[in-house]
XYZ file of C-alpha atoms in Angstrom:
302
model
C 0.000 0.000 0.000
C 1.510 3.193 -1.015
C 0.160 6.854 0.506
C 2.223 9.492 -0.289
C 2.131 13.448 -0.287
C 3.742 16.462 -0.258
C 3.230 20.234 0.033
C 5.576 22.984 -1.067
C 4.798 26.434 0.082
C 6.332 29.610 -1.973
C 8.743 31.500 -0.685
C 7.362 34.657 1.896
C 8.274 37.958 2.241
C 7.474 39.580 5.830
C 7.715 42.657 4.871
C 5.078 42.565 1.917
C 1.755 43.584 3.086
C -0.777 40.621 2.988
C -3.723 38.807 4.352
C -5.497 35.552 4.442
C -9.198 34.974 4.002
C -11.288 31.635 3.213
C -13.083 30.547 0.018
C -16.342 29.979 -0.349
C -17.346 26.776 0.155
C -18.417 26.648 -3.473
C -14.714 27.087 -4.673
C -12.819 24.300 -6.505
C -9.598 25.634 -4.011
C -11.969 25.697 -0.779
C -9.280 24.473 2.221
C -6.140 26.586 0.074
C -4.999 29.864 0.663
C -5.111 33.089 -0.929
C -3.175 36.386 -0.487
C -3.958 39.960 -1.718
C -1.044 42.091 -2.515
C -1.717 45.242 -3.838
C -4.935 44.258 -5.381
C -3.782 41.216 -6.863
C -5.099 37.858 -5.484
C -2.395 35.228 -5.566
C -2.973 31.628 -4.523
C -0.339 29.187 -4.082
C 1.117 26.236 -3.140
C 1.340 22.237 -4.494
C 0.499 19.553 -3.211
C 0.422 15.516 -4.806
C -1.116 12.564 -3.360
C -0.825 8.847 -4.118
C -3.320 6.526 -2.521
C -2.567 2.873 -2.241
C -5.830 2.239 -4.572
C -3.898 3.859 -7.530
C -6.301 6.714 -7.095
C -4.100 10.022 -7.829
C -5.376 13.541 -6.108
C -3.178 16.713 -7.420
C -3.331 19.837 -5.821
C -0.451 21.725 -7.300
C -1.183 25.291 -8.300
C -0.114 28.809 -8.960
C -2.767 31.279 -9.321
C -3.007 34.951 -9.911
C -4.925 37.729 -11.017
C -6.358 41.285 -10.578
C -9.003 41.379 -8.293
C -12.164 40.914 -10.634
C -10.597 39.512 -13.168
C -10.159 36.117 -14.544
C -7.189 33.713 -12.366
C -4.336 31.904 -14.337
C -3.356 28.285 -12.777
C -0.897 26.113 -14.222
C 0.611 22.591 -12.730
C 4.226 22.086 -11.517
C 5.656 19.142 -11.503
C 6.811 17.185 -9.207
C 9.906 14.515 -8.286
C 9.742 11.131 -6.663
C 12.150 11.490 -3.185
C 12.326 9.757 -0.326
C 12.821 10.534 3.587
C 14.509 8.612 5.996
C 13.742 9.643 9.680
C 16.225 8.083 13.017
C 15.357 8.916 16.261
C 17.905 8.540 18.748
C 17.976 7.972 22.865
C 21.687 9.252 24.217
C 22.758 8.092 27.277
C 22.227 10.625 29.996
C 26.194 10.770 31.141
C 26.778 11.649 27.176
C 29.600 14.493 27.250
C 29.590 17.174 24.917
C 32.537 16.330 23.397
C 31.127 12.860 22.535
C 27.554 14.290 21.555
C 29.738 16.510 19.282
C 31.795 12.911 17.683
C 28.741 11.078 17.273
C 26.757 14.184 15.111
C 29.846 14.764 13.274
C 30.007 11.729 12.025
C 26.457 11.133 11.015
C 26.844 14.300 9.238
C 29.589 13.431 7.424
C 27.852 10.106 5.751
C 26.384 12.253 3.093
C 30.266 12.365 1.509
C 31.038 9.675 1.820
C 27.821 7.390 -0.358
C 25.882 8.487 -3.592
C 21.824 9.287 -3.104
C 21.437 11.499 -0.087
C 20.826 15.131 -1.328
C 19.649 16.792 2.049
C 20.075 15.896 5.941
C 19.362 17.497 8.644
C 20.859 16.777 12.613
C 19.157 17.805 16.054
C 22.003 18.601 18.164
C 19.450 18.719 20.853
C 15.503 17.908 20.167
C 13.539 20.987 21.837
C 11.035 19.462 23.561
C 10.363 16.199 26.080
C 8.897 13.004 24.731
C 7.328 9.970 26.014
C 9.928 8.004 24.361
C 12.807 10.259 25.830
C 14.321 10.494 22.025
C 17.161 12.968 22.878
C 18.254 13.466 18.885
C 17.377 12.784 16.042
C 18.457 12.783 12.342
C 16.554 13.559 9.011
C 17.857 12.684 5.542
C 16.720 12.393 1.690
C 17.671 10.328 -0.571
C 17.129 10.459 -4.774
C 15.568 6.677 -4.725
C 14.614 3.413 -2.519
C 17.532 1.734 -3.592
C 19.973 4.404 -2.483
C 18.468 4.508 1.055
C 18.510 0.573 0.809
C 22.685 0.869 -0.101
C 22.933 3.425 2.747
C 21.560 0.677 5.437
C 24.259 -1.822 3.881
C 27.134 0.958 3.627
C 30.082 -0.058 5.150
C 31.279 3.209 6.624
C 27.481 4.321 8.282
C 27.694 0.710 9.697
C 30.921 1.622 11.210
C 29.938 4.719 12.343
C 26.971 3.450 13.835
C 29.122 0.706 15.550
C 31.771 3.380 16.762
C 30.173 6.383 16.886
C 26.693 6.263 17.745
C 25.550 3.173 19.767
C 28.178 3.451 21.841
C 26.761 6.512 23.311
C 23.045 5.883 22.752
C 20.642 2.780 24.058
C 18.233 2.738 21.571
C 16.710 4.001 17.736
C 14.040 3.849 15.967
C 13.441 3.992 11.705
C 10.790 5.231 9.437
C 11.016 5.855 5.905
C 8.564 6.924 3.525
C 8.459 8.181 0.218
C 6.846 11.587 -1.230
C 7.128 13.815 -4.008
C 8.585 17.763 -3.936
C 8.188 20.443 -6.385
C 10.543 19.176 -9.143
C 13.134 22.031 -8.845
C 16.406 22.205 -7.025
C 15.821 24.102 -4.096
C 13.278 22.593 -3.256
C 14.185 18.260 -3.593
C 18.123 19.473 -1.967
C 16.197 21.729 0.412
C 18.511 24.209 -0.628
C 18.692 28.535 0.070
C 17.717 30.892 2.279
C 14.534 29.749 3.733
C 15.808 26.012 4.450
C 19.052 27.484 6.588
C 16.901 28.412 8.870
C 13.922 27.771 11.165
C 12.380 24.760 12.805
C 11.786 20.773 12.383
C 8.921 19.523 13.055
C 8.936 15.181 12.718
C 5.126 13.930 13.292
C 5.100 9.909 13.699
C 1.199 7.996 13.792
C 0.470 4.681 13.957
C -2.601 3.728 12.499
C -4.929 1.048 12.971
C -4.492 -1.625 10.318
C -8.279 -1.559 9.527
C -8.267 2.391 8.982
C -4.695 2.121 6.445
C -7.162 2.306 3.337
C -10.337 5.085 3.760
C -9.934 6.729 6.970
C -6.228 7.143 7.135
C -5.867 8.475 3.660
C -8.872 11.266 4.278
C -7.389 12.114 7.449
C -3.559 12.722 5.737
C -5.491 14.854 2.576
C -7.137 16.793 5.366
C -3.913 17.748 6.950
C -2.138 18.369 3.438
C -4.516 20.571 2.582
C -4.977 22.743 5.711
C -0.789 23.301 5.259
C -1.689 24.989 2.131
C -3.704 27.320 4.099
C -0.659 28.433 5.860
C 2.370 29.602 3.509
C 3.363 32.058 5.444
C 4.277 29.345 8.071
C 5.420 26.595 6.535
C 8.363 26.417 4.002
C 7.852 22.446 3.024
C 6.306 19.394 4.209
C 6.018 16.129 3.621
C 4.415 12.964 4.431
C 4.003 9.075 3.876
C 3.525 5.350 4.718
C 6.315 3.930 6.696
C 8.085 0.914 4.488
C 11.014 0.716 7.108
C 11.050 -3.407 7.584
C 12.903 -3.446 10.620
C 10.891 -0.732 12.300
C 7.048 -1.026 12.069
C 6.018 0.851 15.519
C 4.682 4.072 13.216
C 2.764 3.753 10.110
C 3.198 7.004 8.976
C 5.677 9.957 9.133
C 5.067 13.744 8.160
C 8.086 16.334 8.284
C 7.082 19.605 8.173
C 9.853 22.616 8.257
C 8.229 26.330 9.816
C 10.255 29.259 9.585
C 10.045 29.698 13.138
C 8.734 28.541 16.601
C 6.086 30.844 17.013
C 4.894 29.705 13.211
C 4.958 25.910 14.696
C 3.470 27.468 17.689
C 0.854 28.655 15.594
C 0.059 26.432 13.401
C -0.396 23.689 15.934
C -2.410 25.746 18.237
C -5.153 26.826 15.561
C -8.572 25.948 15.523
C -8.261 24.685 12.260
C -5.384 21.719 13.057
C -7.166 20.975 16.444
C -10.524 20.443 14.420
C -8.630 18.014 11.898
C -6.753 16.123 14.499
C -9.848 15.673 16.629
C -12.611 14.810 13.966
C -10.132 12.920 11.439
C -6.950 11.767 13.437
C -8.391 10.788 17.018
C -10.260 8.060 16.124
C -8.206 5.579 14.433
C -4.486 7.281 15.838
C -2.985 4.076 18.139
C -0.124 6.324 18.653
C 1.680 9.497 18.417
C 5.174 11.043 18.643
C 5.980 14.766 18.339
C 9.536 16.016 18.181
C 11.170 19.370 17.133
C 14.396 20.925 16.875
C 15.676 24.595 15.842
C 17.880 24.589 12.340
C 21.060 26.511 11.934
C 22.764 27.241 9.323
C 25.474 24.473 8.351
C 28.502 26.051 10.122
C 27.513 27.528 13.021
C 26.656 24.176 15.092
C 28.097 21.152 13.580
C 31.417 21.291 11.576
């Protein structure tokens, strides 16, 4: 079963003057988002879903136009990626110094295998957990079979065995696969607005029975209320887990804000707490929550 999706939001300007108001309910964009700048109505945002049925649902647009006139929307297309999430438990004696070693080195995998074309490391993860995951590590690679080559590479097994596990008792896996706006910024997570803000890594585990009509209505809900907020979100992304040696979450979703107080936001609206409550509650098994503040490479780990 395959259910994969993926929103990118265009870039925002703070300092542009701009506002957000609903469609009608009548509107073939009802749950997207629309901003008026200088009397031009803009809507955008993409987003691409793949249900395990084979049924297709695209929501990828660009529209704009004068205010009473007609709107132009065009498709963009998208690329096949796909995101490997590890979740990591350090011991609590962990020094800085090794805490340092062990991030190093997982950052330094990306040099040393083809297929991953973004990562990013939580020197610390921001908030408690019930599962007392004290970092955790995001990556993307071009294909499946590249993330199945980087399980069986020699040197991340050897950092793992030297680096890692020595100073942490336990990990977890998921990895799912979604599409991105088929340009480079965007798949390499690449430029200004990815050096900076804040990771937010949703894991659910859904009941078995509710994979099929439930679960995917509940994940379209959620992709499209992110549309609604572009000013908040830079990407996200979400998917089935297919990790076989780690089945305790069905599903992943990695969403990047451009701040706290947008993740702050965002989860605190009326809006996510209605979706979550009428779509997610009901079948959800399980949840995990995690996020970290991103620097740019340099400033942290080097």
């Amino acid at each position: 079963m395959r259910s994969t999706m993926c929103i990118q939001a265009p870039a925002f300007n703070p300092s542009t003057p701009h506002c957000f108001f609903r469609q009608p309910i009548s509107s073939p964009f009802h749950s997207s988002s629309r901003k008026l700048y200088n009397g031009v109505l803009r809507f955008n945002g993409s987003m691409d879903v793949q249900f395990s049925n084979g049924k297709k649902q695209r929501a990828t647009v660009s529209a704009s136009a004068s205010v009473g006139q007609n709107s132009s929307i065009h498709t963009e297309r998208t690329r096949k990626v796909v995101e490997h999430i590890c979740l990591l438990k350090a011991k609590e004696n962990l020094s800085e110094e090794e805490e340092k070693d062990m991030l190093d080195y997982l950052y330094t995998t990306q040099y040393q295998m083809r297929g991953i074309v973004a990562i990013t490391l939580a020197g610390r993860i921001s908030d408690q957990n019930v599962e007392n995951y004290t970092h955790a590590v995001y990556m993307r690679f071009q294909t499946k079979e590249d993330l199945g080559k980087f399980y069986e590479n020699t040197f991340y097994l050897g950092v793992l065995r030297e680096h890692v596990m020595p100073y942490c008792h336990g990990l977890t896996y998921v990895d799912f696969e979604s599409e991105v706006e088929d340009d480079i910024l965007p798949i390499f997570r690449k430029g200004e607005e990815f050096d900076y803000g804040v990771e937010f890594i949703l894991l659910i585990s859904i009941a078995e029975s509710e994979l099929r009509g439930r679960a995917e209505e509940a994940l379209a809900s959620l992709a499209k209320l992110i549309l609604e907020f572009p000013s908040l979100i830079v990407q996200s992304v979400q998917g089935l887990n297919f990790c076989p040696s780690s089945k305790e979450y069905t599903h992943g979703v990695v969403i990047r804000f451009r701040s706290l107080e947008a993740l702050e936001l965002f989860l605190g609206s009326a809006e996510y707490k209605d979706i979550w409550r009428s779509k997610f509650q009901m079948i959800t098994q399980k949840t995990l929550s995690i996020h970290f503040s991103v620097d740019p490479v340099g400033t942290e780990i080097m």
